[in-house]
Amino acid sequence: MKKVTYLFVVGAICTALFNTSCTTGSSTKEDTGAETTLSEAELIKHGEYLVTSMGCHDCHSPKKMGPNGPEIIPELMLSGFQSDYPPMVTDTSLTNKGYGIFNPDLTAAAGPWGISYAANITPDVSGIGTWTEEQFKRALTEGKFKGIEGSRTLLPPMPWFNFTNLKDQDVKAIFAYLKSIPPVRNVVPAPISPNDM
């Protein structure tokens, strides 16, 4: 009888600890859907944090090789594949087998979808300078080209499907940050279909 009681008590404690660990923090304002009001400076700072932690620089920022590997070129930050770069050339024998291949600075990728070039997301008119916040949200959370309803789906490696549940305040913060950075004039080339590679 003591053994059964002991096991019951241990089981109850384990269950309580498990439930506590799974719900810790669930009552915060962010998790309940309530949004705090941020100043413009705080919104931009939060947007910078999100852009950095979500890996936007990985594909959208041109890079040069430095002593510790690829380094972002500050004056080209978030301006996408550069229009004066040579077009990406790839081995279609690999892409036809399903492989994905990146150019050296990661701003272009090739795969079974063809060749895609990372967009200019600076506030220049050749980037997102004329976009509305609603367009930006549609592009980021629904994967629509230029955020236009009914447009084509964004091509890989853009992981828009990872952002479908972003909170409106996070989208607003990312958009505010991108609108605050220096504009870079750069018209990114159109994607290339698999048949034209």
mmCIF file with all atom_site columns, N, CA, C and O in Angstrom, residues 128-149 171 175:
data_model
loop_
_atom_site.group_PDB
_atom_site.id
_atom_site.type_symbol
_atom_site.label_atom_id
_atom_site.label_alt_id
_atom_site.label_comp_id
_atom_site.label_asym_id
_atom_site.label_entity_id
_atom_site.label_seq_id
_atom_site.pdbx_PDB_ins_code
_atom_site.Cartn_x
_atom_site.Cartn_y
_atom_site.Cartn_z
_atom_site.occupancy
_atom_site.B_iso_or_equiv
_atom_site.pdbx_formal_charge
_atom_site.auth_seq_id
_atom_site.auth_comp_id
_atom_site.auth_asym_id
_atom_site.auth_atom_id
_atom_site.pdbx_PDB_model_num
ATOM 1  N N  . ILE A 1 128 ? 11.459 48.123 -51.461 1.00 0.00 ? 128 ILE A N  1
ATOM 2  C CA . ILE A 1 128 ? 10.098 48.182 -50.904 1.00 0.00 ? 128 ILE A CA 1
ATOM 3  C C  . ILE A 1 128 ? 9.665  49.630 -50.642 1.00 0.00 ? 128 ILE A C  1
ATOM 4  O O  . ILE A 1 128 ? 8.718  49.866 -49.893 1.00 0.00 ? 128 ILE A O  1
ATOM 5  N N  . GLY A 1 129 ? 10.335 50.577 -51.292 1.00 0.00 ? 129 GLY A N  1
ATOM 6  C CA . GLY A 1 129 ? 10.064 51.994 -51.046 1.00 0.00 ? 129 GLY A CA 1
ATOM 7  C C  . GLY A 1 129 ? 8.645  52.442 -51.306 1.00 0.00 ? 129 GLY A C  1
ATOM 8  O O  . GLY A 1 129 ? 8.150  53.359 -50.651 1.00 0.00 ? 129 GLY A O  1
ATOM 9  N N  . THR A 1 130 ? 7.958  51.804 -52.234 1.00 0.00 ? 130 THR A N  1
ATOM 10 C CA . THR A 1 130 ? 6.583  52.203 -52.548 1.00 0.00 ? 130 THR A CA 1
ATOM 11 C C  . THR A 1 130 ? 5.548  51.252 -51.949 1.00 0.00 ? 130 THR A C  1
ATOM 12 O O  . THR A 1 130 ? 4.353  51.432 -52.155 1.00 0.00 ? 130 THR A O  1
ATOM 13 N N  . TRP A 1 131 ? 6.005  50.245 -51.238 1.00 0.00 ? 131 TRP A N  1
ATOM 14 C CA . TRP A 1 131 ? 5.086  49.251 -50.670 1.00 0.00 ? 131 TRP A CA 1
ATOM 15 C C  . TRP A 1 131 ? 4.316  49.826 -49.490 1.00 0.00 ? 131 TRP A C  1
ATOM 16 O O  . TRP A 1 131 ? 4.837  50.626 -48.706 1.00 0.00 ? 131 TRP A O  1
ATOM 17 N N  . THR A 1 132 ? 3.098  49.346 -49.321 1.00 0.00 ? 132 THR A N  1
ATOM 18 C CA . THR A 1 132 ? 2.340  49.630 -48.110 1.00 0.00 ? 132 THR A CA 1
ATOM 19 C C  . THR A 1 132 ? 2.666  48.556 -47.080 1.00 0.00 ? 132 THR A C  1
ATOM 20 O O  . THR A 1 132 ? 3.186  47.490 -47.428 1.00 0.00 ? 132 THR A O  1
ATOM 21 N N  . GLU A 1 133 ? 2.314  48.839 -45.843 1.00 0.00 ? 133 GLU A N  1
ATOM 22 C CA . GLU A 1 133 ? 2.525  47.831 -44.801 1.00 0.00 ? 133 GLU A CA 1
ATOM 23 C C  . GLU A 1 133 ? 1.692  46.581 -45.086 1.00 0.00 ? 133 GLU A C  1
ATOM 24 O O  . GLU A 1 133 ? 2.125  45.461 -44.814 1.00 0.00 ? 133 GLU A O  1
ATOM 25 N N  . GLU A 1 134 ? 0.508  46.770 -45.655 1.00 0.00 ? 134 GLU A N  1
ATOM 26 C CA . GLU A 1 134 ? -0.358 45.631 -45.991 1.00 0.00 ? 134 GLU A CA 1
ATOM 27 C C  . GLU A 1 134 ? 0.302  44.749 -47.057 1.00 0.00 ? 134 GLU A C  1
ATOM 28 O O  . GLU A 1 134 ? 0.261  43.520 -46.965 1.00 0.00 ? 134 GLU A O  1
ATOM 29 N N  . GLN A 1 135 ? 0.928  45.366 -48.060 1.00 0.00 ? 135 GLN A N  1
ATOM 30 C CA . GLN A 1 135 ? 1.653  44.593 -49.082 1.00 0.00 ? 135 GLN A CA 1
ATOM 31 C C  . GLN A 1 135 ? 2.792  43.808 -48.439 1.00 0.00 ? 135 GLN A C  1
ATOM 32 O O  . GLN A 1 135 ? 2.999  42.638 -48.752 1.00 0.00 ? 135 GLN A O  1
ATOM 33 N N  . PHE A 1 136 ? 3.516  44.480 -47.565 1.00 0.00 ? 136 PHE A N  1
ATOM 34 C CA . PHE A 1 136 ? 4.643  43.827 -46.904 1.00 0.00 ? 136 PHE A CA 1
ATOM 35 C C  . PHE A 1 136 ? 4.164  42.626 -46.098 1.00 0.00 ? 136 PHE A C  1
ATOM 36 O O  . PHE A 1 136 ? 4.754  41.552 -46.160 1.00 0.00 ? 136 PHE A O  1
ATOM 37 N N  . LYS A 1 137 ? 3.078  42.812 -45.360 1.00 0.00 ? 137 LYS A N  1
ATOM 38 C CA . LYS A 1 137 ? 2.514  41.714 -44.560 1.00 0.00 ? 137 LYS A CA 1
ATOM 39 C C  . LYS A 1 137 ? 2.104  40.554 -45.460 1.00 0.00 ? 137 LYS A C  1
ATOM 40 O O  . LYS A 1 137 ? 2.364  39.390 -45.145 1.00 0.00 ? 137 LYS A O  1
ATOM 41 N N  . ARG A 1 138 ? 1.473  40.850 -46.591 1.00 0.00 ? 138 ARG A N  1
ATOM 42 C CA . ARG A 1 138 ? 1.020  39.797 -47.505 1.00 0.00 ? 138 ARG A CA 1
ATOM 43 C C  . ARG A 1 138 ? 2.221  39.037 -48.080 1.00 0.00 ? 138 ARG A C  1
ATOM 44 O O  . ARG A 1 138 ? 2.194  37.816 -48.208 1.00 0.00 ? 138 ARG A O  1
ATOM 45 N N  . ALA A 1 139 ? 3.285  39.761 -48.421 1.00 0.00 ? 139 ALA A N  1
ATOM 46 C CA . ALA A 1 139 ? 4.484  39.105 -48.948 1.00 0.00 ? 139 ALA A CA 1
ATOM 47 C C  . ALA A 1 139 ? 5.117  38.208 -47.880 1.00 0.00 ? 139 ALA A C  1
ATOM 48 O O  . ALA A 1 139 ? 5.457  37.061 -48.152 1.00 0.00 ? 139 ALA A O  1
ATOM 49 N N  . LEU A 1 140 ? 5.241  38.740 -46.673 1.00 0.00 ? 140 LEU A N  1
ATOM 50 C CA . LEU A 1 140 ? 5.939  38.026 -45.610 1.00 0.00 ? 140 LEU A CA 1
ATOM 51 C C  . LEU A 1 140 ? 5.145  36.856 -45.054 1.00 0.00 ? 140 LEU A C  1
ATOM 52 O O  . LEU A 1 140 ? 5.706  35.790 -44.793 1.00 0.00 ? 140 LEU A O  1
ATOM 53 N N  . THR A 1 141 ? 3.842  37.022 -44.889 1.00 0.00 ? 141 THR A N  1
ATOM 54 C CA . THR A 1 141 ? 3.061  35.980 -44.213 1.00 0.00 ? 141 THR A CA 1
ATOM 55 C C  . THR A 1 141 ? 2.239  35.111 -45.160 1.00 0.00 ? 141 THR A C  1
ATOM 56 O O  . THR A 1 141 ? 1.767  34.051 -44.762 1.00 0.00 ? 141 THR A O  1
ATOM 57 N N  . GLU A 1 142 ? 2.053  35.568 -46.414 1.00 0.00 ? 142 GLU A N  1
ATOM 58 C CA . GLU A 1 142 ? 1.302  34.767 -47.387 1.00 0.00 ? 142 GLU A CA 1
ATOM 59 C C  . GLU A 1 142 ? 2.162  34.354 -48.580 1.00 0.00 ? 142 GLU A C  1
ATOM 60 O O  . GLU A 1 142 ? 1.705  33.617 -49.448 1.00 0.00 ? 142 GLU A O  1
ATOM 61 N N  . GLY A 1 143 ? 3.397  34.874 -48.638 1.00 0.00 ? 143 GLY A N  1
ATOM 62 C CA . GLY A 1 143 ? 4.312  34.504 -49.711 1.00 0.00 ? 143 GLY A CA 1
ATOM 63 C C  . GLY A 1 143 ? 3.907  35.017 -51.075 1.00 0.00 ? 143 GLY A C  1
ATOM 64 O O  . GLY A 1 143 ? 4.172  34.362 -52.082 1.00 0.00 ? 143 GLY A O  1
ATOM 65 N N  . LYS A 1 144 ? 3.318  36.208 -51.136 1.00 0.00 ? 144 LYS A N  1
ATOM 66 C CA . LYS A 1 144 ? 2.879  36.770 -52.418 1.00 0.00 ? 144 LYS A CA 1
ATOM 67 C C  . LYS A 1 144 ? 3.924  37.753 -52.954 1.00 0.00 ? 144 LYS A C  1
ATOM 68 O O  . LYS A 1 144 ? 4.372  38.661 -52.238 1.00 0.00 ? 144 LYS A O  1
ATOM 69 N N  . PHE A 1 145 ? 4.306  37.594 -54.219 1.00 0.00 ? 145 PHE A N  1
ATOM 70 C CA . PHE A 1 145 ? 5.300  38.443 -54.874 1.00 0.00 ? 145 PHE A CA 1
ATOM 71 C C  . PHE A 1 145 ? 4.875  39.905 -54.789 1.00 0.00 ? 145 PHE A C  1
ATOM 72 O O  . PHE A 1 145 ? 3.762  40.257 -55.164 1.00 0.00 ? 145 PHE A O  1
ATOM 73 N N  . LYS A 1 146 ? 5.761  40.729 -54.245 1.00 0.00 ? 146 LYS A N  1
ATOM 74 C CA . LYS A 1 146 ? 5.537  42.156 -54.031 1.00 0.00 ? 146 LYS A CA 1
ATOM 75 C C  . LYS A 1 146 ? 4.295  42.439 -53.186 1.00 0.00 ? 146 LYS A C  1
ATOM 76 O O  . LYS A 1 146 ? 3.783  43.541 -53.175 1.00 0.00 ? 146 LYS A O  1
ATOM 77 N N  . GLY A 1 147 ? 3.800  41.419 -52.502 1.00 0.00 ? 147 GLY A N  1
ATOM 78 C CA . GLY A 1 147 ? 2.645  41.609 -51.645 1.00 0.00 ? 147 GLY A CA 1
ATOM 79 C C  . GLY A 1 147 ? 1.366  41.895 -52.398 1.00 0.00 ? 147 GLY A C  1
ATOM 80 O O  . GLY A 1 147 ? 0.398  42.403 -51.838 1.00 0.00 ? 147 GLY A O  1
ATOM 81 N N  . ILE A 1 148 ? 1.341  41.538 -53.666 1.00 0.00 ? 148 ILE A N  1
ATOM 82 C CA . ILE A 1 148 ? 0.173  41.808 -54.506 1.00 0.00 ? 148 ILE A CA 1
ATOM 83 C C  . ILE A 1 148 ? -0.747 40.591 -54.469 1.00 0.00 ? 148 ILE A C  1
ATOM 84 O O  . ILE A 1 148 ? -0.321 39.475 -54.772 1.00 0.00 ? 148 ILE A O  1
ATOM 85 N N  . GLU A 1 149 ? -1.990 40.835 -54.108 1.00 0.00 ? 149 GLU A N  1
ATOM 86 C CA . GLU A 1 149 ? -2.969 39.750 -54.048 1.00 0.00 ? 149 GLU A CA 1
ATOM 87 C C  . GLU A 1 149 ? -3.103 39.107 -55.428 1.00 0.00 ? 149 GLU A C  1
ATOM 88 O O  . GLU A 1 149 ? -3.183 39.794 -56.443 1.00 0.00 ? 149 GLU A O  1
ATOM 89 N N  . VAL A 1 171 ? 5.250  42.286 -37.594 1.00 0.00 ? 171 VAL A N  1
ATOM 90 C CA . VAL A 1 171 ? 5.292  42.704 -39.007 1.00 0.00 ? 171 VAL A CA 1
ATOM 91 C C  . VAL A 1 171 ? 5.495  44.205 -39.079 1.00 0.00 ? 171 VAL A C  1
ATOM 92 O O  . VAL A 1 171 ? 6.317  44.703 -39.861 1.00 0.00 ? 171 VAL A O  1
ATOM 93 N N  . PHE A 1 175 ? 8.736  46.090 -40.768 1.00 0.00 ? 175 PHE A N  1
ATOM 94 C CA . PHE A 1 175 ? 8.495  47.069 -41.833 1.00 0.00 ? 175 PHE A CA 1
ATOM 95 C C  . PHE A 1 175 ? 9.072  48.433 -41.445 1.00 0.00 ? 175 PHE A C  1
ATOM 96 O O  . PHE A 1 175 ? 9.733  49.085 -42.254 1.00 0.00 ? 175 PHE A O  1
#
